[in-house]
mmCIF file of C-alpha atoms in Angstrom:
data_model
loop_
_atom_site.group_PDB
_atom_site.id
_atom_site.type_symbol
_atom_site.label_atom_id
_atom_site.label_comp_id
_atom_site.label_asym_id
_atom_site.label_seq_id
_atom_site.Cartn_x
_atom_site.Cartn_y
_atom_site.Cartn_z
ATOM 1 C CA MET Q 25 90.880 60.748 42.694
ATOM 2 C CA THR Q 26 89.839 58.826 46.038
ATOM 3 C CA MET Q 27 87.858 56.106 44.715
ATOM 4 C CA HIS Q 28 89.016 52.431 44.777
ATOM 5 C CA HIS Q 29 87.336 49.579 43.739
ATOM 6 C CA ASP Q 30 88.628 46.803 45.943
ATOM 7 C CA GLY Q 31 86.391 44.537 48.168
ATOM 8 C CA LYS Q 32 89.049 43.551 50.912
ATOM 9 C CA ARG Q 33 88.958 47.711 52.006
ATOM 10 C CA GLY Q 34 85.416 47.344 53.076
ATOM 11 C CA ARG Q 35 84.069 49.583 50.380
ATOM 12 C CA SER Q 36 80.808 48.688 48.417
ATOM 13 C CA LEU Q 37 80.489 48.007 44.640
ATOM 14 C CA ARG Q 38 78.020 50.376 44.927
ATOM 15 C CA ASP Q 39 80.183 53.293 46.664
ATOM 16 C CA ASP Q 40 82.469 52.380 44.029
ATOM 17 C CA HIS Q 41 79.777 53.353 41.361
ATOM 18 C CA THR Q 42 78.564 56.519 43.481
ATOM 19 C CA ALA Q 43 82.472 57.798 43.223
ATOM 20 C CA ILE Q 44 82.691 56.870 39.726
ATOM 21 C CA GLU Q 45 79.454 58.786 38.905
ATOM 22 C CA ARG Q 46 80.603 61.703 40.566
ATOM 23 C CA GLN Q 47 83.706 61.409 38.623
ATOM 24 C CA ILE Q 48 82.241 61.767 35.324
ATOM 25 C CA ALA Q 49 79.974 64.151 36.407
ATOM 26 C CA ALA Q 50 82.501 66.554 37.231
ATOM 27 C CA LEU Q 51 83.972 65.759 33.665
ATOM 28 C CA GLY Q 52 80.916 66.612 32.377
ATOM 29 C CA GLY Q 53 81.001 70.050 33.489
ATOM 30 C CA ALA Q 54 84.458 70.480 31.907
ATOM 31 C CA ILE Q 55 83.826 69.449 28.432
ATOM 32 C CA LEU Q 56 81.859 72.924 26.831
ATOM 33 C CA PRO Q 57 81.901 74.263 23.476
ATOM 34 C CA GLY Q 58 84.926 76.500 22.296
ATOM 35 C CA PRO Q 59 84.644 80.216 22.842
ATOM 36 C CA ARG Q 60 83.832 81.251 19.242
ATOM 37 C CA HIS Q 61 81.207 78.509 18.649
ATOM 38 C CA ARG Q 62 78.655 80.235 19.522
ATOM 39 C CA ASP Q 63 79.072 83.583 17.158
ATOM 40 C CA GLN Q 64 79.946 80.930 14.369
ATOM 41 C CA LEU Q 65 77.082 78.831 14.694
ATOM 42 C CA LEU Q 66 74.685 81.831 14.869
ATOM 43 C CA GLU Q 67 76.624 83.211 11.917
ATOM 44 C CA ASP Q 68 76.120 79.599 10.043
ATOM 45 C CA THR Q 69 72.215 79.522 11.027
ATOM 46 C CA SER Q 70 71.682 82.564 9.875
ATOM 47 C CA ASP Q 71 73.400 82.476 6.402
ATOM 48 C CA SER Q 72 71.418 79.076 6.093
ATOM 49 C CA ALA Q 73 68.081 80.633 6.809
ATOM 50 C CA GLY Q 74 68.887 83.570 4.526
ATOM 51 C CA ARG Q 75 69.782 80.811 2.069
ATOM 52 C CA ALA Q 76 66.193 79.222 2.258
ATOM 53 C CA ARG Q 77 64.082 81.938 2.486
ATOM 54 C CA ASN Q 78 65.857 82.858 -1.306
ATOM 55 C CA GLN Q 79 65.304 79.378 -2.120
ATOM 56 C CA LEU Q 80 61.739 79.656 -1.183
ATOM 57 C CA ARG Q 81 61.307 82.925 -3.203
ATOM 58 C CA THR Q 82 62.834 82.022 -6.219
ATOM 59 C CA ALA Q 83 60.581 78.812 -6.124
ATOM 60 C CA ARG Q 84 57.718 80.825 -5.463
ATOM 61 C CA VAL Q 85 58.477 83.281 -8.258
ATOM 62 C CA THR Q 86 59.085 80.011 -10.514
ATOM 63 C CA ILE Q 87 55.700 78.383 -9.418
ATOM 64 C CA ALA Q 88 54.056 81.926 -9.795
ATOM 65 C CA LEU Q 89 55.896 82.467 -13.633
ATOM 66 C CA SER Q 90 54.848 78.613 -14.912
ATOM 67 C CA LEU Q 91 51.200 79.110 -14.084
ATOM 68 C CA LEU Q 92 51.287 82.620 -15.480
ATOM 69 C CA LEU Q 93 52.740 80.664 -18.904
ATOM 70 C CA VAL Q 94 50.028 78.389 -18.784
ATOM 71 C CA VAL Q 95 47.280 80.593 -18.531
ATOM 72 C CA VAL Q 96 48.592 83.099 -21.236
ATOM 73 C CA SER Q 97 49.761 80.548 -23.652
ATOM 74 C CA PRO Q 98 46.300 79.748 -25.221
ATOM 75 C CA LEU Q 99 45.920 83.655 -26.017
ATOM 76 C CA ILE Q 100 49.644 83.531 -27.492
ATOM 77 C CA SER Q 101 48.682 80.716 -29.577
ATOM 78 C CA ALA Q 102 45.894 82.369 -30.894
ATOM 79 C CA LEU Q 103 47.404 85.495 -31.326
ATOM 80 C CA THR Q 104 50.284 84.255 -32.827
ATOM 81 C CA ARG Q 105 48.526 81.451 -35.021
ATOM 82 C CA VAL Q 106 49.024 81.594 -38.807
ATOM 83 C CA GLU Q 107 46.275 79.767 -41.028
ATOM 84 C CA VAL Q 108 47.437 78.589 -44.147
ATOM 85 C CA PRO Q 109 44.977 79.013 -46.511
ATOM 86 C CA SER Q 110 43.318 76.215 -48.251
ATOM 87 C CA PRO Q 111 42.666 75.407 -51.737
ATOM 88 C CA GLN Q 112 38.857 75.982 -52.777
ATOM 89 C CA THR Q 113 36.622 72.820 -53.248
ATOM 90 C CA ALA Q 114 35.074 72.454 -56.710
ATOM 91 C CA ASP Q 115 31.833 73.664 -54.910
ATOM 92 C CA GLN Q 116 33.405 76.754 -53.976
ATOM 93 C CA THR Q 117 34.774 77.176 -57.450
ATOM 94 C CA ASN Q 118 31.439 76.404 -59.437
ATOM 95 C CA ALA Q 119 29.958 78.862 -57.016
ATOM 96 C CA ALA Q 120 32.356 81.601 -57.625
ATOM 97 C CA ALA Q 121 31.891 81.125 -61.419
ATOM 98 C CA LEU Q 122 28.408 81.416 -61.070
ATOM 99 C CA ARG Q 123 28.625 84.638 -59.449
ATOM 100 C CA HIS Q 124 31.056 85.673 -61.759
ATOM 101 C CA ALA Q 125 28.939 84.828 -64.919
ATOM 102 C CA GLU Q 126 26.234 86.533 -63.526
ATOM 103 C CA ALA Q 127 28.227 89.687 -62.742
ATOM 104 C CA ASN Q 128 29.653 89.962 -65.689
ATOM 105 C CA GLN Q 129 27.306 88.786 -68.300
ATOM 106 C CA MET Q 130 29.168 85.783 -69.629
ATOM 107 C CA SER Q 131 28.767 82.008 -69.794
ATOM 108 C CA PHE Q 132 29.599 79.970 -67.284
ATOM 109 C CA ASP Q 133 32.573 78.254 -68.978
ATOM 110 C CA TRP Q 134 34.126 81.784 -69.824
ATOM 111 C CA ALA Q 135 33.656 82.536 -66.356
ATOM 112 C CA LEU Q 136 35.698 79.137 -65.252
ATOM 113 C CA VAL Q 137 38.422 80.054 -67.646
ATOM 114 C CA ASP Q 138 38.228 84.070 -66.347
ATOM 115 C CA LEU Q 139 38.477 82.442 -62.564
ATOM 116 C CA PHE Q 140 41.318 80.225 -63.646
ATOM 117 C CA ARG Q 141 43.638 83.193 -64.764
ATOM 118 C CA GLN Q 142 42.682 85.530 -61.669
ATOM 119 C CA PHE Q 143 44.294 82.349 -59.672
ATOM 120 C CA ARG Q 144 47.172 82.000 -62.321
ATOM 121 C CA GLU Q 145 47.733 85.791 -61.988
ATOM 122 C CA SER Q 146 47.775 85.646 -57.890
ATOM 123 C CA LYS Q 147 50.005 83.054 -57.909
ATOM 124 C CA ARG Q 148 52.704 84.587 -60.536
ATOM 125 C CA PRO Q 149 55.331 86.027 -59.013
ATOM 126 C CA ALA Q 150 54.998 89.737 -58.757
ATOM 127 C CA ARG Q 151 57.864 91.812 -61.000
ATOM 128 C CA MET V 30 76.227 64.332 40.949
ATOM 129 C CA GLY V 31 78.215 67.311 39.836
ATOM 130 C CA SER V 32 75.681 69.365 37.509
ATOM 131 C CA VAL V 33 72.143 69.874 38.590
ATOM 132 C CA MET V 34 69.786 68.891 35.369
ATOM 133 C CA PRO V 35 66.819 71.292 35.156
ATOM 134 C CA ASN V 36 63.338 69.204 35.482
ATOM 135 C CA ASP V 37 62.608 68.224 31.916
ATOM 136 C CA ALA V 38 58.815 69.437 31.690
ATOM 137 C CA PRO V 39 59.832 72.990 31.790
ATOM 138 C CA PHE V 40 63.240 72.067 30.235
ATOM 139 C CA ASN V 41 61.258 70.668 27.291
ATOM 140 C CA ALA V 42 58.576 73.378 27.398
ATOM 141 C CA ARG V 43 61.459 76.084 26.750
ATOM 142 C CA ILE V 44 63.204 74.470 24.279
ATOM 143 C CA ARG V 45 59.839 74.013 22.424
ATOM 144 C CA GLN V 46 59.213 78.017 23.284
ATOM 145 C CA ALA V 47 62.792 78.238 21.248
ATOM 146 C CA ALA V 48 61.599 76.727 18.444
ATOM 147 C CA ARG V 49 58.316 78.222 18.195
ATOM 148 C CA GLU V 50 59.776 81.456 18.125
ATOM 149 C CA ILE V 51 62.305 80.653 15.439
ATOM 150 C CA ALA V 52 59.611 79.314 13.411
ATOM 151 C CA VAL V 53 57.357 82.371 13.988
ATOM 152 C CA GLY V 54 60.508 84.453 13.426
ATOM 153 C CA ARG V 55 59.469 86.981 10.770
ATOM 154 C CA ASP V 56 63.094 88.770 9.775
ATOM 155 C CA SER V 57 66.358 87.488 10.120
ATOM 156 C CA SER V 58 67.551 89.110 13.608
ATOM 157 C CA ALA V 59 64.117 87.675 15.399
ATOM 158 C CA GLN V 60 65.189 84.578 14.086
ATOM 159 C CA THR V 61 69.112 84.473 15.348
ATOM 160 C CA LEU V 62 68.132 86.162 18.716
ATOM 161 C CA ALA V 63 65.373 82.761 18.906
ATOM 162 C CA MET V 64 68.696 80.694 18.077
ATOM 163 C CA ALA V 65 70.797 82.309 20.676
ATOM 164 C CA GLN V 66 68.171 81.706 23.197
ATOM 165 C CA LEU V 67 67.857 77.895 22.013
ATOM 166 C CA TYR V 68 71.829 77.754 21.646
ATOM 167 C CA ASP V 69 72.171 78.682 25.341
ATOM 168 C CA LEU V 70 69.671 76.203 26.763
ATOM 169 C CA THR V 71 70.875 73.499 25.265
ATOM 170 C CA ALA V 72 74.631 73.925 23.140
ATOM 171 C CA ASP V 73 76.460 73.080 26.694
ATOM 172 C CA ARG V 74 74.955 69.803 26.895
ATOM 173 C CA LEU V 75 75.057 68.776 23.302
ATOM 174 C CA VAL V 76 78.463 69.531 22.672
ATOM 175 C CA ARG V 77 79.555 67.254 25.551
ATOM 176 C CA PHE V 78 76.830 64.621 24.346
ATOM 177 C CA ALA V 79 78.298 64.791 20.681
ATOM 178 C CA ALA V 80 81.895 64.789 22.088
ATOM 179 C CA SER V 81 81.083 61.541 24.168
ATOM 180 C CA ILE V 82 80.180 59.891 20.608
ATOM 181 C CA THR V 83 83.179 61.549 18.145
ATOM 182 C CA ARG V 84 85.743 61.758 21.054
ATOM 183 C CA ARG V 85 86.946 65.248 19.444
ATOM 184 C CA GLN V 86 85.862 68.875 20.377
ATOM 185 C CA HIS V 87 85.601 70.325 16.971
ATOM 186 C CA ASP V 88 83.501 66.945 15.284
ATOM 187 C CA ALA V 89 81.619 67.687 18.554
ATOM 188 C CA GLU V 90 81.027 71.314 17.708
ATOM 189 C CA ASP V 91 80.539 70.211 14.231
ATOM 190 C CA ALA V 92 77.648 68.164 14.947
ATOM 191 C CA VAL V 93 76.241 70.713 17.137
ATOM 192 C CA SER V 94 76.306 73.387 14.565
ATOM 193 C CA THR V 95 74.797 70.834 11.619
ATOM 194 C CA THR V 96 71.934 69.907 13.966
ATOM 195 C CA MET V 97 71.322 73.678 15.037
ATOM 196 C CA VAL V 98 71.519 74.490 11.603
ATOM 197 C CA LYS V 99 68.848 72.081 10.665
ATOM 198 C CA VAL V 100 66.753 72.954 13.353
ATOM 199 C CA ALA V 101 66.528 76.815 12.083
ATOM 200 C CA THR V 102 65.556 75.730 8.589
ATOM 201 C CA ARG V 103 62.844 73.431 9.794
ATOM 202 C CA PRO V 104 61.874 74.456 13.727
ATOM 203 C CA LYS V 105 58.388 72.865 13.543
ATOM 204 C CA LEU V 106 60.246 69.284 13.875
ATOM 205 C CA LEU V 107 61.364 70.584 17.345
ATOM 206 C CA VAL V 108 57.783 72.129 18.006
ATOM 207 C CA GLY V 109 55.934 69.374 17.169
ATOM 208 C CA ALA V 110 57.670 66.682 18.999
ATOM 209 C CA ASP V 111 56.817 65.183 22.245
ATOM 210 C CA GLN V 112 60.114 65.431 23.885
ATOM 211 C CA PRO V 113 62.107 68.081 22.192
ATOM 212 C CA TRP V 114 65.157 67.767 24.250
ATOM 213 C CA HIS V 115 65.254 64.197 23.410
ATOM 214 C CA TYR V 116 64.648 64.679 19.735
ATOM 215 C CA LEU V 117 67.659 67.063 20.072
ATOM 216 C CA LEU V 118 69.529 64.609 21.616
ATOM 217 C CA ARG V 119 68.645 62.258 18.828
ATOM 218 C CA MET V 120 69.637 64.716 15.689
ATOM 219 C CA VAL V 121 72.635 65.520 17.469
ATOM 220 C CA ARG V 122 73.624 61.824 18.024
ATOM 221 C CA ASN V 123 72.634 60.874 14.495
ATOM 222 C CA GLU V 124 75.013 63.998 13.175
ATOM 223 C CA SER V 125 77.765 62.945 15.239
ATOM 224 C CA LEU V 126 77.576 59.366 13.886
ATOM 225 C CA VAL V 127 77.661 60.803 10.310
ATOM 226 C CA ILE V 128 80.456 62.491 11.304
ATOM 227 C CA LEU V 129 82.507 59.571 12.731
ATOM 228 C CA ARG V 130 81.238 57.552 9.361
ATOM 229 C CA SER V 131 82.603 60.253 6.978
ATOM 230 C CA ARG V 132 86.042 60.523 8.935
ATOM 231 C CA SER V 133 88.220 60.341 6.248
ATOM 232 C CA ARG V 134 91.367 58.118 5.806
ATOM 233 C CA TRP V 135 93.543 61.353 6.635
ATOM 234 C CA SER V 136 91.801 62.481 9.490
ATOM 235 C CA ALA V 137 92.578 58.683 10.756
ATOM 236 C CA ILE V 138 96.390 59.527 10.115
ATOM 237 C CA GLY V 139 95.837 62.928 11.647
ATOM 238 C CA SER V 140 94.546 60.978 15.085
ATOM 239 C CA ILE V 141 97.424 58.472 14.545
ATOM 240 C CA ALA V 142 99.930 61.490 14.773
ATOM 241 C CA GLU V 143 98.180 63.274 17.572
ATOM 242 C CA ARG V 144 98.147 60.405 19.681
ATOM 243 C CA LEU V 145 102.265 60.156 18.705
ATOM 244 C CA ILE V 146 102.796 63.234 19.888
ATOM 245 C CA GLY V 147 100.655 62.758 22.942
ATOM 246 C CA ARG V 148 97.282 64.957 22.143
ATOM 247 C CA THR V 149 95.136 62.217 22.433
ATOM 248 C CA SER V 150 92.062 64.379 22.858
ATOM 249 C CA ASP V 151 91.269 68.041 22.660
ATOM 250 C CA VAL V 152 88.051 67.685 24.822
ATOM 251 C CA VAL V 153 89.674 67.986 27.883
ATOM 252 C CA GLU V 154 93.076 69.726 28.951
ATOM 253 C CA ARG V 155 96.132 67.969 29.023
ATOM 254 C CA ASP V 156 96.796 69.209 32.499
ATOM 255 C CA ASP V 157 93.182 68.543 33.449
ATOM 256 C CA GLU V 158 92.302 65.945 36.228
ATOM 257 C CA ASN V 159 89.419 65.197 34.560
ATOM 258 C CA ARG V 160 91.735 63.911 31.733
ATOM 259 C CA VAL V 161 91.793 60.420 33.217
ATOM 260 C CA VAL V 162 88.472 59.746 33.569
ATOM 261 C CA TRP V 163 87.916 61.413 30.048
ATOM 262 C CA GLU V 164 90.543 58.742 28.561
ATOM 263 C CA ALA V 165 88.479 56.105 30.815
ATOM 264 C CA MET V 166 85.379 56.779 29.250
ATOM 265 C CA GLU V 167 87.153 57.037 25.605
ATOM 266 C CA SER V 168 88.399 53.503 26.073
ATOM 267 C CA LEU V 169 84.543 52.137 26.865
ATOM 268 C CA PRO V 170 82.552 50.897 23.297
ATOM 269 C CA ALA V 171 80.848 53.706 22.029
ATOM 270 C CA THR V 172 77.306 51.802 22.759
ATOM 271 C CA GLN V 173 78.343 51.908 26.532
ATOM 272 C CA SER V 174 79.633 55.370 26.846
ATOM 273 C CA GLU V 175 76.776 56.866 25.310
ATOM 274 C CA VAL V 176 74.469 55.035 27.943
ATOM 275 C CA VAL V 177 76.436 56.519 30.909
ATOM 276 C CA VAL V 178 76.319 60.001 29.252
ATOM 277 C CA LEU V 179 73.164 60.234 28.978
ATOM 278 C CA LYS V 180 72.312 58.732 32.518
ATOM 279 C CA ILE V 181 74.978 61.045 34.229
ATOM 280 C CA TRP V 182 75.318 63.919 32.381
ATOM 281 C CA GLU V 183 71.292 64.399 31.160
ATOM 282 C CA GLN V 184 70.181 62.447 34.411
ATOM 283 C CA LEU V 185 67.813 60.629 32.243
ATOM 284 C CA THR V 186 66.141 57.276 33.232
ATOM 285 C CA PHE V 187 66.662 53.985 31.301
ATOM 286 C CA ALA V 188 63.242 54.257 29.797
ATOM 287 C CA GLU V 189 64.095 58.028 28.689
ATOM 288 C CA ILE V 190 67.750 56.750 27.062
ATOM 289 C CA ALA V 191 65.972 53.509 25.622
ATOM 290 C CA GLU V 192 63.745 56.203 23.680
ATOM 291 C CA VAL V 193 67.063 58.219 22.367
ATOM 292 C CA LEU V 194 69.037 55.415 21.352
ATOM 293 C CA GLN V 195 66.368 53.198 20.229
ATOM 294 C CA ILE V 196 66.872 50.150 22.339
ATOM 295 C CA THR V 197 64.950 48.526 25.105
ATOM 296 C CA PRO V 198 65.442 49.901 28.941
ATOM 297 C CA SER V 199 66.922 46.258 29.857
ATOM 298 C CA THR V 200 69.723 47.014 27.048
ATOM 299 C CA ALA V 201 70.290 50.471 28.213
ATOM 300 C CA ALA V 202 70.392 49.034 32.119
ATOM 301 C CA SER V 203 72.905 46.372 31.421
ATOM 302 C CA ARG V 204 75.084 48.514 29.139
ATOM 303 C CA TYR V 205 75.438 51.319 32.069
ATOM 304 C CA ARG V 206 76.400 48.378 34.488
ATOM 305 C CA TYR V 207 79.108 46.741 32.338
ATOM 306 C CA ALA V 208 80.283 50.379 31.888
ATOM 307 C CA LEU V 209 80.733 51.415 34.851
ATOM 308 C CA GLU V 210 81.879 47.881 35.949
ATOM 309 C CA LYS V 211 85.166 48.591 33.516
ATOM 310 C CA LEU V 212 85.014 52.550 34.742
ATOM 311 C CA ALA V 213 85.564 51.308 38.236
ATOM 312 C CA GLY V 214 88.518 48.577 37.098
ATOM 313 C CA LYS V 215 90.313 51.435 34.942
ATOM 314 C CA LEU V 216 90.225 53.848 37.264
ATOM 315 C CA SER V 217 91.121 52.324 40.400
ATOM 316 C CA ARG V 218 94.194 51.054 38.360
ATOM 317 C CA VAL V 219 95.014 54.944 38.366
ATOM 318 C CA SER V 220 93.896 55.779 42.018
ATOM 319 C CA HIS V 221 96.363 53.077 43.436
ATOM 320 C CA SER V 222 98.951 54.218 41.646
ATOM 321 C CA GLN V 223 98.993 57.919 42.548
ATOM 322 C CA PRO V 224 98.340 59.651 45.771
ATOM 323 C CA ALA V 225 95.053 60.038 46.555
ATOM 324 C CA ASP V 226 95.631 63.744 47.649
ATOM 325 C CA ALA V 227 97.435 64.614 44.192
ATOM 326 C CA ALA V 228 95.884 66.049 41.183
ATOM 327 C CA VAL V 229 95.693 64.096 38.234
ATOM 328 C CA SER V 230 98.752 65.128 36.110
ATOM 329 C CA SER V 231 99.910 63.948 32.954
ATOM 330 C CA ARG V 232 101.949 61.323 34.430
ATOM 331 C CA SER V 233 98.310 59.018 35.446
ATOM 332 C CA VAL V 234 98.110 59.629 31.754
ATOM 333 C CA VAL V 235 101.386 58.112 31.206
ATOM 334 C CA GLU V 236 100.435 55.370 33.561
ATOM 335 C CA LEU V 237 96.928 54.730 32.237
ATOM 336 C CA GLY V 238 98.404 54.553 28.828
ATOM 337 C CA GLN V 239 100.497 51.714 29.927
#
């Protein structure tokens, strides 16, 4: 320590500041990372990069699967759709009765009765 | 000035190149090699800058580690920066401030305990002659000490310091002037109280404390 901050000794403020700057610069050279810091940091960054890569891969796979699901879902829906049979309309029943009467040489009324019986038989649980 | 700083432009170019290699590194070994290059280029200077803010060696190393991990994750931040070195300094400063803020009450108690047993700082060795200067630096407000560090250790201009610290150049200059005046006062007291040719010992630390 040779620095003095004393105007009486004739040293200017600028000289004092230059000396302080020199001391601080010397201090800067003395502050260094610890001996294990480099290895630890490289290990950390390597781990972190690995984790980031895995996260990226997971995100990509998730997005791909989501897109696939969006594309495939109409197909799945079409394949798994169960259509509930709707009851016949009056016109359809009349037409069927006419066909039945013509085919079996019977009257329209009996054809209707026949169709009704067939319908009731089809609804009856099998024994 | 003690350590000669490299000219900023080639230094920035080398940092950018290292960041670019991290970005294009296909596998982890290539990335680790590029990170090692970046570390060797910058770590010493980043750690001492962080130490001037956190005042603790391990906190400074943590701040630098966190910064480097961020760079490894997003190297394009550094590639795209106008001045990669200033950008790194800003990142380290931010991390150091985060660490300072998150120091728990327990850590404060630990710090008091360290002071009681005489270990006021682990940045500079106890019997190091730089210890007196370090303690004088520690006594400065953080806003002033970081300007001193950037000016003397990093040899930045006041305009560059202003850019790193997000202040005006005139503020940087006035902080620097006040800091040097305070340091002059503190260090002259120490130098008057001991022989000029003697290395600064633990005795001067006690004198500074008094």
